[in-house]
Short mmCIF file of C-alpha atoms and ligand atoms in Angstrom, two decimals:
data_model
loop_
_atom_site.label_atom_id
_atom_site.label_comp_id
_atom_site.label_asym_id
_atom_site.label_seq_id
_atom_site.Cartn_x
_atom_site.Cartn_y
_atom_site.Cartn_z
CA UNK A 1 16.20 28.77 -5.10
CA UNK A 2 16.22 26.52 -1.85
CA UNK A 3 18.21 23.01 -2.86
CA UNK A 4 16.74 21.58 0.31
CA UNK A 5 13.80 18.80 -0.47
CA UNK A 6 11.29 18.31 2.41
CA UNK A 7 7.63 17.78 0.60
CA UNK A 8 6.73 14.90 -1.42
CA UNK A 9 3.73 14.26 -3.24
CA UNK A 10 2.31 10.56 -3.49
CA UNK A 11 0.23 10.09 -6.69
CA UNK A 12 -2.41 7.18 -5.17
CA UNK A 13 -5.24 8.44 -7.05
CA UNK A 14 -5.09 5.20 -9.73
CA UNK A 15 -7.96 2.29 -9.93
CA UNK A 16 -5.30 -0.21 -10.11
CA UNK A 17 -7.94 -2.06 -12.95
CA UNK A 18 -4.63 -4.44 -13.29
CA UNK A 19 -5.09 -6.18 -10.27
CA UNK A 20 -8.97 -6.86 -10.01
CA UNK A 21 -10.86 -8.04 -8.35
CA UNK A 22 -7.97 -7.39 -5.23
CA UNK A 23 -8.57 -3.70 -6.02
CA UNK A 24 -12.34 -3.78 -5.64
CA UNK A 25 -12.17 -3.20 -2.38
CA UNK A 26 -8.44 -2.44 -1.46
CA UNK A 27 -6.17 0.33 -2.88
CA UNK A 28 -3.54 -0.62 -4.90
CA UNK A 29 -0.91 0.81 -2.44
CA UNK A 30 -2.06 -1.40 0.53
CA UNK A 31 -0.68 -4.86 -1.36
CA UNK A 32 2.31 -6.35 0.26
CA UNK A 33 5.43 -6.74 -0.49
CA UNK A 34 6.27 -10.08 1.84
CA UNK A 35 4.77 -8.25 4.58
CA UNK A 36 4.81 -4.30 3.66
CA UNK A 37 2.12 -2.39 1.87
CA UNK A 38 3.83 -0.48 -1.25
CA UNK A 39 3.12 2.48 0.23
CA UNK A 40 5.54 1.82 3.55
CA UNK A 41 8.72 1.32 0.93
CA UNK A 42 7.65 4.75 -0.70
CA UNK A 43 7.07 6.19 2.56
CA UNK A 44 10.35 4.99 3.97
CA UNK A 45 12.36 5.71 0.77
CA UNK A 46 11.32 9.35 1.23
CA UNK A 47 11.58 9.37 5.16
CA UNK A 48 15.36 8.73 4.21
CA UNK A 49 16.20 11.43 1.62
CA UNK A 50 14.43 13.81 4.50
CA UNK A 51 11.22 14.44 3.60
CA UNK A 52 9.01 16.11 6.13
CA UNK A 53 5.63 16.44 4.86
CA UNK A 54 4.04 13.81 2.96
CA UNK A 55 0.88 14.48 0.28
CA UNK A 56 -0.96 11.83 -0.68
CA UNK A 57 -3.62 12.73 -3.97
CA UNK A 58 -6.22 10.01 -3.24
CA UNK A 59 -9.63 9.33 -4.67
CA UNK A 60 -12.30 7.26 -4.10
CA UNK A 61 -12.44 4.19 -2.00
CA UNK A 62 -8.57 4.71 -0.52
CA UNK A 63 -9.64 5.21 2.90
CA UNK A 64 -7.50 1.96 4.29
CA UNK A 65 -4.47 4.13 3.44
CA UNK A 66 -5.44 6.78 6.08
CA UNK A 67 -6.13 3.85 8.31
CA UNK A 68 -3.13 2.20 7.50
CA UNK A 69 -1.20 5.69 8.49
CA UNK A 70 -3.30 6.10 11.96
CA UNK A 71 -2.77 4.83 15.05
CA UNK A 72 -4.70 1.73 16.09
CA UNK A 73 -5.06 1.84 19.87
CA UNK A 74 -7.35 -0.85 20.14
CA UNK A 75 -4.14 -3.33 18.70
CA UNK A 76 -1.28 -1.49 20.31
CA UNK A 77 -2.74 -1.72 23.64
CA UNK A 78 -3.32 -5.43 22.94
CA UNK A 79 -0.11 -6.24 21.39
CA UNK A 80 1.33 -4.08 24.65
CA UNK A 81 -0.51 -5.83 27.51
CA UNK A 82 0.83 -9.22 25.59
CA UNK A 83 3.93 -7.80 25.64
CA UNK A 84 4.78 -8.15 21.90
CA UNK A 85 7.41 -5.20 21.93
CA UNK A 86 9.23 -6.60 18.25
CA UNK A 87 5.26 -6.15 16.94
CA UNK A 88 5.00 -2.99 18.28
CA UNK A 89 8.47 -1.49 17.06
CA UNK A 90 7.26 -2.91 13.24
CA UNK A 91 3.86 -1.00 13.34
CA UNK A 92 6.15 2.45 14.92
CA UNK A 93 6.98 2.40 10.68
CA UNK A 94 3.72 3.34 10.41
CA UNK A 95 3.29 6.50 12.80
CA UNK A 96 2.95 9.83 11.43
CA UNK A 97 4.13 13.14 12.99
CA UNK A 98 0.96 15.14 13.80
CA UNK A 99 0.30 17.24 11.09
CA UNK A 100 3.30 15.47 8.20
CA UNK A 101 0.71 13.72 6.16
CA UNK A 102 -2.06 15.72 4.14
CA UNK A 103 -4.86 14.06 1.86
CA UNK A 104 -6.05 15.59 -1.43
CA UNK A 105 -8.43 14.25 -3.41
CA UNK A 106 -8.08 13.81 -7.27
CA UNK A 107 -11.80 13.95 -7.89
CA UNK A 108 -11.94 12.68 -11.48
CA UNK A 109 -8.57 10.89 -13.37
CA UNK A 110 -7.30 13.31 -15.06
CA UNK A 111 -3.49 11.80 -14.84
CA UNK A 112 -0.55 12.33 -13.71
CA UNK A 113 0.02 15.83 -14.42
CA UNK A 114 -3.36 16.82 -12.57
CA UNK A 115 -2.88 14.67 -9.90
CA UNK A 116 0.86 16.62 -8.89
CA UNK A 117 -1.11 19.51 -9.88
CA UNK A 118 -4.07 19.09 -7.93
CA UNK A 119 -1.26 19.34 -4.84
CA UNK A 120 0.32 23.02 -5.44
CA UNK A 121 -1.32 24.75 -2.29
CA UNK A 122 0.61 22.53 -0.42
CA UNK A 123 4.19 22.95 -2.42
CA UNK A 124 3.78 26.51 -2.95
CA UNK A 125 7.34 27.78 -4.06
CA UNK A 126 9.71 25.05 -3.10
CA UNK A 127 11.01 22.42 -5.25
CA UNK A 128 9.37 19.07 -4.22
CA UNK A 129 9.56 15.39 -4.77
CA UNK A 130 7.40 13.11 -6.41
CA UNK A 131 6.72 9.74 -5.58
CA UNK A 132 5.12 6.69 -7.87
CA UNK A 133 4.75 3.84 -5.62
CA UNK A 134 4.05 1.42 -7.49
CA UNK A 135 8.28 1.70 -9.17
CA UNK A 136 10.17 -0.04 -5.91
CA UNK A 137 13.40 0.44 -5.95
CA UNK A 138 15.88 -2.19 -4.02
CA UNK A 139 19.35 0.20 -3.37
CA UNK A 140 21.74 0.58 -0.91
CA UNK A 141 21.26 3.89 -0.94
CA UNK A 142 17.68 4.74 -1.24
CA UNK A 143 17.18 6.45 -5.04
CA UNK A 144 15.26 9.28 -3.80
CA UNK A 145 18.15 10.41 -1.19
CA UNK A 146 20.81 9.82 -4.06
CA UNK A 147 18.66 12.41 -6.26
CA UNK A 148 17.90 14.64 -3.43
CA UNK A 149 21.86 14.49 -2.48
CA UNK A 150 22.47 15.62 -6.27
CA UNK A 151 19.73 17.98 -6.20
CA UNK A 152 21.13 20.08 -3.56
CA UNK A 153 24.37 20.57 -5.96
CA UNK A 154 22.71 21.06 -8.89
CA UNK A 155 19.25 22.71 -8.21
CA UNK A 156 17.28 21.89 -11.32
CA UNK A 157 14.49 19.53 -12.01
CA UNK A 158 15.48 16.08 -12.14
CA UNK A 159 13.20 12.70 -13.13
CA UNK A 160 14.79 9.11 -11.81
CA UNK A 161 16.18 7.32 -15.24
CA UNK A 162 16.71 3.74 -16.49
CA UNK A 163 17.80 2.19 -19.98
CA UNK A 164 14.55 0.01 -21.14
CA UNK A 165 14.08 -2.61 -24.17
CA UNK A 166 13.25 0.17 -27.03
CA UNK A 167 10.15 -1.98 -27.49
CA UNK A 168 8.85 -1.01 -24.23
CA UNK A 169 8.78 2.66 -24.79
CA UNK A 170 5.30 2.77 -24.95
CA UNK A 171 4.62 2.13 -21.46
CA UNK A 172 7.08 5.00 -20.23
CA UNK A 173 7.99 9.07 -20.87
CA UNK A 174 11.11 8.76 -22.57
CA UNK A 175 14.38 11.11 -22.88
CA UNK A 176 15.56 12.68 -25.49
CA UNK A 177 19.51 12.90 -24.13
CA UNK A 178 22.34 15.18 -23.88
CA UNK A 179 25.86 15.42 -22.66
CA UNK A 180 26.46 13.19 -19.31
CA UNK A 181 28.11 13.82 -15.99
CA UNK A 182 28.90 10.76 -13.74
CA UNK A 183 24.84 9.58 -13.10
CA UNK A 184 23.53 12.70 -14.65
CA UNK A 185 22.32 13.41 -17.82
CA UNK A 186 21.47 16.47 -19.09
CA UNK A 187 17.37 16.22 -21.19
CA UNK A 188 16.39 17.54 -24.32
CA UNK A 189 13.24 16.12 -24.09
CA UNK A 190 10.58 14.27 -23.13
CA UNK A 191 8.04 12.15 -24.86
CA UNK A 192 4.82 10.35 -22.68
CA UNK A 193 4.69 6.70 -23.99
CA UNK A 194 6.19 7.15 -27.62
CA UNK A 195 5.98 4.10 -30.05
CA UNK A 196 9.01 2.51 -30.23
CA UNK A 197 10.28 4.34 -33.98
CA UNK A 198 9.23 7.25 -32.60
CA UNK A 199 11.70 7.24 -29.27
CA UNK A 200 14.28 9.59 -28.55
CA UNK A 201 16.34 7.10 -26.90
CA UNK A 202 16.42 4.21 -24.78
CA UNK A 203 16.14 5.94 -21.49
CA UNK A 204 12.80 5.90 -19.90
CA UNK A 205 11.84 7.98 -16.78
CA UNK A 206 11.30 5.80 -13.37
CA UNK A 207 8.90 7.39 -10.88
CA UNK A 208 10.85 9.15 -8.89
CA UNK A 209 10.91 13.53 -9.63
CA UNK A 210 11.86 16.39 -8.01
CA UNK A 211 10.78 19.51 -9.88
CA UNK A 212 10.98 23.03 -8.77
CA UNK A 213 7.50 25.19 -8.88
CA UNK A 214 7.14 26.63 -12.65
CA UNK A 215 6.76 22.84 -13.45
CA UNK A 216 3.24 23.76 -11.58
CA UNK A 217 2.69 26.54 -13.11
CA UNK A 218 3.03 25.16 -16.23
CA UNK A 219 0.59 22.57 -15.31
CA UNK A 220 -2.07 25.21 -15.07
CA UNK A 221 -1.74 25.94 -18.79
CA UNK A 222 -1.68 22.20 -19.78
CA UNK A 223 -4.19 20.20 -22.02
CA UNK A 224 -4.10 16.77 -22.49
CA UNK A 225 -1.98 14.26 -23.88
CA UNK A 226 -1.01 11.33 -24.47
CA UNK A 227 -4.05 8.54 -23.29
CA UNK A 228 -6.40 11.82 -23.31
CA UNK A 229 -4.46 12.24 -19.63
CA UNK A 230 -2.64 15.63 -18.18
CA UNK A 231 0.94 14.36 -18.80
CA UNK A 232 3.32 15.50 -16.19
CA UNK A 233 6.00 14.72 -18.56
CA UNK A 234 4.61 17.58 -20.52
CA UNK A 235 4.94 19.95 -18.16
CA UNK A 236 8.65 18.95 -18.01
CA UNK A 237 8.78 18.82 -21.18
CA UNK A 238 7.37 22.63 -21.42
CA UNK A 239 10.43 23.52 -18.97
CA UNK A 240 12.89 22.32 -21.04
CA UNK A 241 11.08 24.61 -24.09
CA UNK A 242 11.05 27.76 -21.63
CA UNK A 243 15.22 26.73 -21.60
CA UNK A 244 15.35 25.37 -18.22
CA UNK A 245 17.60 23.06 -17.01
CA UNK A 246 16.31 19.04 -16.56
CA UNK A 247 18.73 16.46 -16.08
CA UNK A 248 18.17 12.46 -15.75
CA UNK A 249 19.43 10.87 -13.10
CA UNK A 250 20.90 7.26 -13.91
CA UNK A 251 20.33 5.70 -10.07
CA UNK A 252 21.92 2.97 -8.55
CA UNK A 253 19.70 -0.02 -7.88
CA UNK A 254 16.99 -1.96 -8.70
CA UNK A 255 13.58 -1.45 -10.28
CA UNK A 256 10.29 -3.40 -9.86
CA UNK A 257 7.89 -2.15 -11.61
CA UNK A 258 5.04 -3.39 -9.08
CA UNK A 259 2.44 -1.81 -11.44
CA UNK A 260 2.07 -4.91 -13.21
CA UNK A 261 1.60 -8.67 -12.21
CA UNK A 262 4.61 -9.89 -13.12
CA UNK A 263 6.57 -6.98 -12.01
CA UNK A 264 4.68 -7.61 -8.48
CA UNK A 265 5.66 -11.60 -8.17
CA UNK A 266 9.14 -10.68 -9.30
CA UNK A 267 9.51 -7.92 -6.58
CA UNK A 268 7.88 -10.61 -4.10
CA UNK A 269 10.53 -13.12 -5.02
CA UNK A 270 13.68 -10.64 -4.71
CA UNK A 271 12.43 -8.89 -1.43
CA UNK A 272 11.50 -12.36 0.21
CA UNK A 273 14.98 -13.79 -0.75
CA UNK A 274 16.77 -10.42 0.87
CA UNK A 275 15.36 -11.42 4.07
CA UNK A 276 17.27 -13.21 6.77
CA UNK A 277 13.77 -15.08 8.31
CA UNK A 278 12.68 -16.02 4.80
CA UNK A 279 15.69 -16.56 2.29
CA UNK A 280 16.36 -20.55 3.09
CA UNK A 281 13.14 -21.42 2.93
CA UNK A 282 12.76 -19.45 -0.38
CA UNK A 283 15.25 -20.58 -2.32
CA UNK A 284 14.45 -23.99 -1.48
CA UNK A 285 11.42 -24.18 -2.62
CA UNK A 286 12.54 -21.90 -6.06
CA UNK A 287 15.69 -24.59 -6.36
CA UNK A 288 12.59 -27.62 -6.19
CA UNK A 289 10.89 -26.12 -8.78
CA UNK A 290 13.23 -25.40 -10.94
CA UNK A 291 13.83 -29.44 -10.57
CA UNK A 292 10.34 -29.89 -11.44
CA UNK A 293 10.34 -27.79 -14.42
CA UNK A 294 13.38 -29.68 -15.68
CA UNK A 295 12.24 -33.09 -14.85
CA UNK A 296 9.29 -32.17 -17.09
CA UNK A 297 11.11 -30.85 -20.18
C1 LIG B 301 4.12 7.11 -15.33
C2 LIG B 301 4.67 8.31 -16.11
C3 LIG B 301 5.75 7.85 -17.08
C4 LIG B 301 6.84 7.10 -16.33
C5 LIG B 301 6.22 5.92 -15.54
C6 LIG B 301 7.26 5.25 -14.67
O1 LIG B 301 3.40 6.28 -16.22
O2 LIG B 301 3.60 8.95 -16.80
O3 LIG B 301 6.32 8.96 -17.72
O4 LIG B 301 7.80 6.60 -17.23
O5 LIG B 301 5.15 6.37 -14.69
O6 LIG B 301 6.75 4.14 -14.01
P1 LIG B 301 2.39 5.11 -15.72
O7 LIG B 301 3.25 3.91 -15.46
O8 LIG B 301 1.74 5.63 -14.48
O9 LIG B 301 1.44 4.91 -16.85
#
């Protein structure tokens, strides 16, 4: 089996209901982060751990993030003739190699599971990453390359893990755990959105995979699960049943889930305050209101 991870498949198929009426009209993906769609962290989370080709499963109405990964010669040649070079190194973030970024579209929601699965011309037999973007994930080192830098040691299918409230198990696949190795841990398991009693443990799965091939084939055979939806966890799941090896990987950073409205202003407040051109300013304003809010109590 080849440990080395170049293709990654971006699940950007979803409605993003959460965040109407934004998402009428733009996909979920294209909200910024201070100034960065979600989609340019996953993109450059994955350019790091050496990804290659990049597979987007789309749908409906996401046709800004093809534009957003295009050239625009109409502004470069502006921004150029103005002589704006800082501009024009930010928007080289958003070239693509000709040929690295392929668009598939999901053409009814079907989940998870059939979204990845809805990619496996593309993957054929190599193991391959998968990439939620709405999970950000503030590290040093990027959590995809530490996986991918594990993965070429170990080989096996591996799913990005984080301890959670127990209450909150609902809104994640959770693990059912084994013996541990440094960040590793070796799964049992895995449950899509379990009610709290009925959680292995307290270690949910984070939105960062990489899975070697059978997990596609085994996505063929799948019905569906939890929420009515084709679980990818339960292809993972079926692995683990066919006795191969799937191991959690406990990264090092920090996890917004930018799914949610609160997990999006939180990310917007950390991300903001890590910036040199915008930290000062920040925290002034967040040390004011905190004045405020105890001047009122
Ligand atoms: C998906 C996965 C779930 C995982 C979660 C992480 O759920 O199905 O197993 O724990 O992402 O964010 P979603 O949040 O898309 O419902």
């Amino acid at each position: 089996m080849r440990r080395k991870v170049t293709k990654a498949i971006f699940p950007v198929a979803g409605l993003g209901t959460r965040f109407l009426p934004a998402t009428k009209s733009v996909p979920k993906e294209i909200m910024t982060l201070v100034d960065r769609p979600l989609i340019q962290y996953a993109i450059d989370e994955a350019r790091a751990a050496g990804i290659k080709e990049f597979i987007f499963v789309t749908s409906r109405g996401k046709g800004a993030l093809e534009d957003y990964f295009d050239h625009n010669p109409v502004l470069e040649s502006d921004l150029r003739k103005k002589g704006k070079t800082e501009l024009l190194e930010i928007l080289r973030g958003t070239d693509m190699e000709s040929g690295a970024i392929a668009y598939i579209r999901q053409h009814k929601a079907l989940g998870l599971g059939h979204a990845v699965w809805c990619a496996r011309r593309l993957i054929a037999n190599e193991p391959f990453a998968v990439i939620l973007p709405d999970d950000v994930i503030a590290a040093e080192k990027p959590c995809l390359q530490q996986m991918v830098e594990a993965f070429e040691d170990i080989g096996e299918n591996m799913v990005a893990a984080m301890e959670v409230p127990r209450e909150q198990s609902s809104a994640y696949g959770m693990l059912d755990i084994g013996e541990e190795n440094g960040p590793l841990v070796r799964v049992k398991g895995m449950v899509e959105k379990p009610a709290a009693e009925d959680s292995p443990s307290n270690l949910a799965v984070i939105g960062r995979y990489i899975l070697t091939p059978k997990v596609l084939q085994n996505l063929n055979k799948l019905k569906s699960g939890s929420g009515g939806e084709i679980q990818l966890t339960d292809a993972i799941a079926e692995d683990i049943r066919q006795e191969r090896e799937v191991y959690g990987y406990r990264f090092r950073g920090r996890r917004f889930d930018c799914g949610n409205k609160s997990g999006f202003l939180r990310a917007t407040v950390a991300f903001g305050l890590a910036r040199d051109d915008l930290r000062d300013d920040l925290m002034a304003y967040l040390r004011e209101l905190q004045h405020v809010d105890r001047a009122a109590e």
